[in-house]
Amino acid sequence: MKVYRKEYKMPDRIIMKLPQDVFIYILLRLPVKLLLRFRCLSKSCYTLIQSSTFINIHLYRTTTSEDEYILFKRSFKEDVESYKGIFSFYSSYNDDGDLNYIFPDLDVPNMTSLYSIDYDKIIGPCHGLIAVMDSRSTILFNPSTRKYRLLPSSPFGIPKGYYRSIDSGGFGFDSVVNDYKVFRISDVYTEDRYGYPEEGERKVEVYEVGIDIWRELDHVDQDLPRLFWLTSSMYYNGAYHWITTLNHEDKLIILCFDMSTEIFRNINTPDTRQFPSGTCHSLVLLDECLSFMCHPYLGPEIDSTTDLIDIWKMKDYNVYESWTKKYTIRVLPIDESPLAVWKDSLLFFQGKSGYLMSYDFKSEEVKEWNLHGCQKSMRAIVYKESLVPILRSQSSTQLQNI
């Protein structure tokens, strides 16, 4: 017992002897798992590590690609109507791209239905936080601290005789009000006497995490391009982005929703090739730039000499002239959309077998990994460790730990 008390008091003595900036520099080199344990050693450590000042210093610290981790979400069938989602954590400590299992798998909370498995998406990271979302539920999760929170449902109903279609949703950070936001885009419509939907009204609902309030936007452009839940999308540079086409035109664009102004705008896409079997488009992050991927739909006949994949990078954000074709690679057995690009060298995707696959931009090697899930259920996010907290709601929904 005496030894334990001596070890417990030791951090206080270290802090007293070291200048605080030196001590903070030492703490910044520790993984979050150790930092969380370190809070329990003394009141001084707890106060320092929990402070908003240290959390912000840790968030904006200088990092390298070696500090990147990748989180996979995959699902398995438990019974006829129930599915189990799992978070799997991996890292890489060398340049050959090998995946290293670093933490035990975690169950994904509140996402157990077939609907959630087929139509969920992972959004982020945003200051180390991610959102796991389907059209019914949203979970905010910090992979580093294992803290999560199920957000309250939107309180807005629809008039009697009307129907609602949830077209899309997203998550991001508003730097002006210093708060995180979740939003949903829906179409509220009626049906004619034959049961066909008539033209409805587009609605956007925004939830501000810090103040626990849902509200409806009153300036929604009713001519917004049509979005679909599984449309390729991502949060980047303070805005949420989708690939879509302009209404009544066959022009491909990137639609953006600015998280601060809450206004939609367009970014023009580069001119890309079209494929006889059908053309798919996806957004990816490459070299920390918004990037655009054009690939053929995997039909019964693929011509390996002409059915190639193009990846374009927008070097200067929102500057059309900065679009540059970064790669043209051979066709890959991508079942739907790519999952993520890791360390700017590995393109991950889920094959038709359900297993994780990758393409190495440097070696051009295609590899299948021993990681699998239900078909089309795999998601991935690349993140760096963060201490950013998920604020508690004022309602009955509480912060929890996985």
PDB file of N, CA and C in Angstrom, residues 69 152 169 173 188 210 219 242 351:
ATOM      1  N   TYR A  69      -4.844   6.326 -37.677  1.00  0.00           N
ATOM      2  CA  TYR A  69      -5.462   5.028 -37.454  1.00  0.00           C
ATOM      3  C   TYR A  69      -6.610   4.882 -38.439  1.00  0.00           C
ATOM      4  N   PRO A 152     -30.945  13.041 -29.821  1.00  0.00           N
ATOM      5  CA  PRO A 152     -32.415  12.978 -29.815  1.00  0.00           C
ATOM      6  C   PRO A 152     -32.970  13.091 -31.227  1.00  0.00           C
ATOM      7  N   GLY A 169     -28.460  13.251 -45.065  1.00  0.00           N
ATOM      8  CA  GLY A 169     -28.120  13.843 -43.776  1.00  0.00           C
ATOM      9  C   GLY A 169     -26.614  13.943 -43.658  1.00  0.00           C
ATOM     10  N   PHE A 173     -18.768  20.711 -38.407  1.00  0.00           N
ATOM     11  CA  PHE A 173     -18.443  21.690 -37.371  1.00  0.00           C
ATOM     12  C   PHE A 173     -18.653  23.099 -37.896  1.00  0.00           C
ATOM     13  N   VAL A 188     -41.211  16.504 -48.115  1.00  0.00           N
ATOM     14  CA  VAL A 188     -42.551  16.313 -47.570  1.00  0.00           C
ATOM     15  C   VAL A 188     -43.546  16.487 -48.711  1.00  0.00           C
ATOM     16  N   GLY A 210     -24.166  21.365 -29.071  1.00  0.00           N
ATOM     17  CA  GLY A 210     -23.827  22.012 -27.810  1.00  0.00           C
ATOM     18  C   GLY A 210     -25.016  22.552 -27.047  1.00  0.00           C
ATOM     19  N   HIS A 219     -34.894  29.096 -45.219  1.00  0.00           N
ATOM     20  CA  HIS A 219     -34.443  29.656 -46.495  1.00  0.00           C
ATOM     21  C   HIS A 219     -34.008  28.557 -47.465  1.00  0.00           C
ATOM     22  N   TRP A 242     -21.740  16.382 -51.596  1.00  0.00           N
ATOM     23  CA  TRP A 242     -22.346  15.244 -52.277  1.00  0.00           C
ATOM     24  C   TRP A 242     -22.024  15.313 -53.770  1.00  0.00           C
ATOM     25  N   GLY A 351     -15.014  -6.101 -51.366  1.00  0.00           N
ATOM     26  CA  GLY A 351     -15.286  -6.904 -52.543  1.00  0.00           C
ATOM     27  C   GLY A 351     -16.636  -7.590 -52.460  1.00  0.00           C
TER      28      GLY A 351
END
